[in-house]
mmCIF file of C-alpha atoms in Angstrom:
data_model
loop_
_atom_site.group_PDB
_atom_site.id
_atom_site.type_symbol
_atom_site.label_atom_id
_atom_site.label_comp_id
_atom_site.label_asym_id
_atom_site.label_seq_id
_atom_site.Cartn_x
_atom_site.Cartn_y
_atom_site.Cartn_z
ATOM 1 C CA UNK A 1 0.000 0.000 0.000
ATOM 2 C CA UNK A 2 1.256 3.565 -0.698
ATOM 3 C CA UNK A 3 1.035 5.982 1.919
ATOM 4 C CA UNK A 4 -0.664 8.136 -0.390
ATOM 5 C CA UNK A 5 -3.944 5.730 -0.108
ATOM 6 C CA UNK A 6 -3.462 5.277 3.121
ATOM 7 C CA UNK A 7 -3.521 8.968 4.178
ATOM 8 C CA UNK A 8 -6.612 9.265 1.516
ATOM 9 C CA UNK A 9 -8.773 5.999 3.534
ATOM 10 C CA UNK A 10 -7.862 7.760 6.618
ATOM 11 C CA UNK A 11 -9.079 11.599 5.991
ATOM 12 C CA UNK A 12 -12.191 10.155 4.215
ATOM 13 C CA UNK A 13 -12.984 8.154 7.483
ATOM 14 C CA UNK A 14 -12.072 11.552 9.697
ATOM 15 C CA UNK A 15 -14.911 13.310 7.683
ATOM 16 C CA UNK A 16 -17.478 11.000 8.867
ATOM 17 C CA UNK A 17 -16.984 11.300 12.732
ATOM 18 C CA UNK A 18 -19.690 12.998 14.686
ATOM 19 C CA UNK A 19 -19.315 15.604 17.028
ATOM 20 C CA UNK A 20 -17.147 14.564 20.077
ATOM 21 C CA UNK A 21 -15.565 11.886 18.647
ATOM 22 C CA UNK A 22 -12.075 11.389 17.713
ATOM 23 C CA UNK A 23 -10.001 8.650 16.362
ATOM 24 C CA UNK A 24 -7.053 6.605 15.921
ATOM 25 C CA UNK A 25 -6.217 4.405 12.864
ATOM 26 C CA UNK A 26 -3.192 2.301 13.250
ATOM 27 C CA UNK A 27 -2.116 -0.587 10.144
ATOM 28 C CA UNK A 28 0.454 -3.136 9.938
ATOM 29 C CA UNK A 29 1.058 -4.444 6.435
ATOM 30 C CA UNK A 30 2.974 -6.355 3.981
ATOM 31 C CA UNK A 31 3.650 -6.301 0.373
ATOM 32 C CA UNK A 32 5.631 -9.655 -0.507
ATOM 33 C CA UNK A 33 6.302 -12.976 -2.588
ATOM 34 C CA UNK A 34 6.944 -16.456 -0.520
ATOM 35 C CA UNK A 35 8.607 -19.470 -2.187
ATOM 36 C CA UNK A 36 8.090 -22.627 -0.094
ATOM 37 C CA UNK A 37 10.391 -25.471 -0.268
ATOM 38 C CA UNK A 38 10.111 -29.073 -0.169
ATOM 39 C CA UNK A 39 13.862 -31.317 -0.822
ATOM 40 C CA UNK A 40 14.957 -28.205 -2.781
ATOM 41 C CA UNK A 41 11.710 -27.963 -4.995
ATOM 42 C CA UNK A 42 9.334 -24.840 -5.198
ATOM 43 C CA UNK A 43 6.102 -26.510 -3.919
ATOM 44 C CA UNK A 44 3.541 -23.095 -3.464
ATOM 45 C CA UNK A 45 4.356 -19.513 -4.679
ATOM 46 C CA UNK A 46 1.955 -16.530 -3.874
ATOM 47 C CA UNK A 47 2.246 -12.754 -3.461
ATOM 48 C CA UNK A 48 0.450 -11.714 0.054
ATOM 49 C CA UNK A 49 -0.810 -7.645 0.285
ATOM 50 C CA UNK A 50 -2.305 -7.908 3.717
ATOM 51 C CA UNK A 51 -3.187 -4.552 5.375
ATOM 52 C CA UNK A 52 -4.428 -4.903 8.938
ATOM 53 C CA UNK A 53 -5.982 -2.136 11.224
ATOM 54 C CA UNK A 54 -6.939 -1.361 14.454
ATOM 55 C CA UNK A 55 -9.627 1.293 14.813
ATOM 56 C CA UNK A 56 -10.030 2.836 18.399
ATOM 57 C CA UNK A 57 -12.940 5.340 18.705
ATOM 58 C CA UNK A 58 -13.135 8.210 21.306
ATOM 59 C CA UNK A 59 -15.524 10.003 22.663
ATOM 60 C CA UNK A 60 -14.797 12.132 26.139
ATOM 61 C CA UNK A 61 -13.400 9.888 28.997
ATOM 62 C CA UNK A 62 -14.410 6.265 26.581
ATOM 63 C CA UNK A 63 -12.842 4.354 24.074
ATOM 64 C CA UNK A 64 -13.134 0.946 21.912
ATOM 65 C CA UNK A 65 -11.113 -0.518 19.538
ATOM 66 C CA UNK A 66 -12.236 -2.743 16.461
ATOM 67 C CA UNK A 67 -10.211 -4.416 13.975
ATOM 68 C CA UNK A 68 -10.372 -5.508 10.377
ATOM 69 C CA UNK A 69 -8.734 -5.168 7.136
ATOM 70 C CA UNK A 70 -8.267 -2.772 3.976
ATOM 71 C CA UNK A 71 -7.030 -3.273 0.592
ATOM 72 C CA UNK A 72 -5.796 -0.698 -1.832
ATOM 73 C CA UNK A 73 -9.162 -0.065 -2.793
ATOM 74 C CA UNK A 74 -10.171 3.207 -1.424
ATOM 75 C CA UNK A 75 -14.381 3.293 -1.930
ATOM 76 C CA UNK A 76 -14.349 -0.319 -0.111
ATOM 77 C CA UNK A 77 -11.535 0.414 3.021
ATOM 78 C CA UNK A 78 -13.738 3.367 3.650
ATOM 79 C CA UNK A 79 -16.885 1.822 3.775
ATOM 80 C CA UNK A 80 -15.304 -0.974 5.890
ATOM 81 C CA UNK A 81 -13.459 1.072 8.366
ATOM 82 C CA UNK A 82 -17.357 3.401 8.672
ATOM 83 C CA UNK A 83 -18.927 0.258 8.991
ATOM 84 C CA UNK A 84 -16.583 -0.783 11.795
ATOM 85 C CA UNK A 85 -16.781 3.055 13.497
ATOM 86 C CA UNK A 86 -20.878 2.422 12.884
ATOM 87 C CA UNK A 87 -20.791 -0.493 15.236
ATOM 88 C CA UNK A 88 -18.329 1.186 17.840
ATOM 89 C CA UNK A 89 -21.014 4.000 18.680
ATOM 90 C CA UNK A 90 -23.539 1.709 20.199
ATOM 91 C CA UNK A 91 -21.559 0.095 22.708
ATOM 92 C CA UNK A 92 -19.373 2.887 23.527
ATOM 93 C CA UNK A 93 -22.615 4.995 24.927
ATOM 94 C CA UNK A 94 -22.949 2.233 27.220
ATOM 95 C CA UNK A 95 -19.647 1.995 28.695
ATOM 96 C CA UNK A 96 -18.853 3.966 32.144
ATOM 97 C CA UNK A 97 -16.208 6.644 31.797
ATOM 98 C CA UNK A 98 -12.963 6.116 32.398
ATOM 99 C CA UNK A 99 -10.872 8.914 34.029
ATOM 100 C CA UNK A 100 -7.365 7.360 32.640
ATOM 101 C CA UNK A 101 -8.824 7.264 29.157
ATOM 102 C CA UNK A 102 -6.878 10.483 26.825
ATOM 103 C CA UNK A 103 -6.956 11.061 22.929
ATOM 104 C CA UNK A 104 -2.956 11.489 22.019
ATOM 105 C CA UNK A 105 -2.788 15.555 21.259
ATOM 106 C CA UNK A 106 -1.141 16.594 17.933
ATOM 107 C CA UNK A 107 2.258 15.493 17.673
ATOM 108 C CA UNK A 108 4.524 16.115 14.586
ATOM 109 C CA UNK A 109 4.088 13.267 12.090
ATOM 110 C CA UNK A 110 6.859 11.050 11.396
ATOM 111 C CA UNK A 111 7.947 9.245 8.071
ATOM 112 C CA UNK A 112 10.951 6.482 8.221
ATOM 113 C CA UNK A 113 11.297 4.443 4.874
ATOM 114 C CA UNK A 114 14.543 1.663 5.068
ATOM 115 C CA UNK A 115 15.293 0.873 1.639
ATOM 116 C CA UNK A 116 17.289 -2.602 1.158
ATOM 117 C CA UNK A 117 19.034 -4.148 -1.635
ATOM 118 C CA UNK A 118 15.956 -7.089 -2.352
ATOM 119 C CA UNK A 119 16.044 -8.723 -5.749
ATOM 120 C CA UNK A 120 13.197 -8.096 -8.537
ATOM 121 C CA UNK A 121 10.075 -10.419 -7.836
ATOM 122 C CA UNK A 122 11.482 -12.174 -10.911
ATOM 123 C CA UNK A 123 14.866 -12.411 -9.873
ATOM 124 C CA UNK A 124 14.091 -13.840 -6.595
ATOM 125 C CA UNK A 125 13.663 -17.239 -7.911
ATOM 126 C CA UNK A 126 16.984 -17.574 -10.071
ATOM 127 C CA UNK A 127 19.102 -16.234 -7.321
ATOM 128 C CA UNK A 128 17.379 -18.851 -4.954
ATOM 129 C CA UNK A 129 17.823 -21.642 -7.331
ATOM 130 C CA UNK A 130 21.273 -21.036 -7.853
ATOM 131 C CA UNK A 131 22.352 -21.403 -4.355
ATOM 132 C CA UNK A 132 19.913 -24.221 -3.804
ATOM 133 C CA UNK A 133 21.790 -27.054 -5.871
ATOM 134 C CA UNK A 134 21.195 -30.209 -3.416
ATOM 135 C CA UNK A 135 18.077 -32.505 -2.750
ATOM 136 C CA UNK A 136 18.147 -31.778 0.669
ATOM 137 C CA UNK A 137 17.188 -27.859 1.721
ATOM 138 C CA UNK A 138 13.030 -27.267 3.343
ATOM 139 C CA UNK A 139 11.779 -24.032 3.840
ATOM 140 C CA UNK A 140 10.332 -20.054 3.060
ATOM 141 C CA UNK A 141 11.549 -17.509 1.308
ATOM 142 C CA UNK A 142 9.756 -14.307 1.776
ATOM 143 C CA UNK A 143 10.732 -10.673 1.033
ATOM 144 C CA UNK A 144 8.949 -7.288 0.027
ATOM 145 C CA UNK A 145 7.913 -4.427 2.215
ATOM 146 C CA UNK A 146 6.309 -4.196 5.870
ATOM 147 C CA UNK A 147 4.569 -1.125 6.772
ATOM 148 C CA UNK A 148 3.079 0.541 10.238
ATOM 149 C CA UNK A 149 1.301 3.556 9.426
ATOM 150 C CA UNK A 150 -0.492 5.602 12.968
ATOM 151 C CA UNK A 151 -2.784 8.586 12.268
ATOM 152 C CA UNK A 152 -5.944 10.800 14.239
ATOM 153 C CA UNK A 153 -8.547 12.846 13.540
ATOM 154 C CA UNK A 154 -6.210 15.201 15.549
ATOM 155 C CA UNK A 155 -3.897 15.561 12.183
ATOM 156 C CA UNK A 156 -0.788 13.274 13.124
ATOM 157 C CA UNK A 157 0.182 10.841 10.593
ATOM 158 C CA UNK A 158 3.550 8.344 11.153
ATOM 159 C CA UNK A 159 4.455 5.997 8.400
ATOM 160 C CA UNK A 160 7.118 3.651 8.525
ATOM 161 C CA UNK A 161 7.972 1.367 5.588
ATOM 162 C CA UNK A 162 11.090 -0.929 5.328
ATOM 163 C CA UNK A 163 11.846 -3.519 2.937
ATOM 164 C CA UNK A 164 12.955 -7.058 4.239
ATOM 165 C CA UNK A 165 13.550 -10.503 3.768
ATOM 166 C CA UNK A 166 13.643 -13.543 5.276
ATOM 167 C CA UNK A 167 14.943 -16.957 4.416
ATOM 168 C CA UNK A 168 13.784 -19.623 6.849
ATOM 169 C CA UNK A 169 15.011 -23.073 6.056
ATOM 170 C CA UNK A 170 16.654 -26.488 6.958
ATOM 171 C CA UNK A 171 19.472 -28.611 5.615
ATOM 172 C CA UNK A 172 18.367 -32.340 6.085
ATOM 173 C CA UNK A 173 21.329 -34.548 5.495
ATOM 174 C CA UNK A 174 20.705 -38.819 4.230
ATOM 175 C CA UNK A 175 20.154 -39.899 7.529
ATOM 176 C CA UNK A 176 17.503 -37.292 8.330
ATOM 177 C CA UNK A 177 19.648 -35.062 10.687
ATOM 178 C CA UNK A 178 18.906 -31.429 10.570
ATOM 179 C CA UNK A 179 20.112 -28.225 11.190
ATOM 180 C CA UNK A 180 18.196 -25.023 10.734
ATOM 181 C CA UNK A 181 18.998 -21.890 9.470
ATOM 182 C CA UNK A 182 17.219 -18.283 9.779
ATOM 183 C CA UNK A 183 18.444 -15.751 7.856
ATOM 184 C CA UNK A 184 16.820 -12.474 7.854
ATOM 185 C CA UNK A 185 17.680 -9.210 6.266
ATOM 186 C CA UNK A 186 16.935 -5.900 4.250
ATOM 187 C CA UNK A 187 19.934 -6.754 1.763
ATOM 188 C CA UNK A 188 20.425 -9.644 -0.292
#
């Protein structure tokens, strides 16, 4: 997901709170391919774009949270995340106050982006099939980017993209003894 969508999902869901409320949006998400292994043969390949969130609703002294999911589809995130806020107002009338409950003021926003040396989604596969030259090696490959992204209705917005891999595998020698090997990264 580009921040650019993200930032667009979120105002479009600030626009829609009622009076007295305020709200946090926080997302952890990944952009990446996955090889899996099986005696040094690709046995499932996929590309995962998996954008959690965590919705936490204010209003005075009382808060809930709800999570779900968005996509890089702006018109359905939206409707999701309103949907979500929709069945946070209900309960949240009910709920005593709680006198330790604060919205975070404004705080300057934050951007970190960690750019690593990953091979091209097509290269991946030749570079891993070059080193993997036995009948013995089970495991994952996975690499791409992971995101955490924080914003209110109060105008902070953090985003924090890196891009990583990992390589999570084990050597299994004739007489099936083992030895495994985790090698993670953000250059190849």
């Amino acid at each position: 997901m580009k921040k650019e969508i993200y930032n667009t999902i979120c105002s479009q869901v600030y626009n829609t709170l009622k009076e007295g409320e305020d709200l946090t949006i926080y997302m952890e998400g990944e952009n990446s391919q996955y090889f899996r292994f099986n005696d040094s043969k690709i046995r499932q390949t996929g590309i995962i774009e998996d954008y959690n969130v965590t919705l936490s609703l204010y209003h005075g002294k009382k808060s809930l949270q709800a999570t779900t999911t968005v996509s890089s589809d702006i018109d359905y995130s939206v409707k999701n995340l309103i949907s979500e806020i929709d069945g946070l107002r209900a309960p949240l009338s009910l709920i005593p106050e709680n006198n330790f409950t604060a919205f975070p003021q404004k705080f300057d926003s934050l951007e970190v982006y960690r750019e690593g040396d990953l091979p091209d989604r097509e290269g991946i596969l030749d570079g891993l099939m070059d080193i993997i030259d036995s009948d013995n090696l089970t495991g994952v490959w996975t690499s791409g980017k992971i995101f955490r992204a924080s914003s209110t209705s109060k105008g902070t917005h953090h985003w924090f993209e890196k891009d990583s891999f990992i390589f999570d595998f084990s050597l299994i020698d004739a007489k099936e003894n083992m030895v495994k090997i985790l090698y993670p990264g953000s250059d190849w």
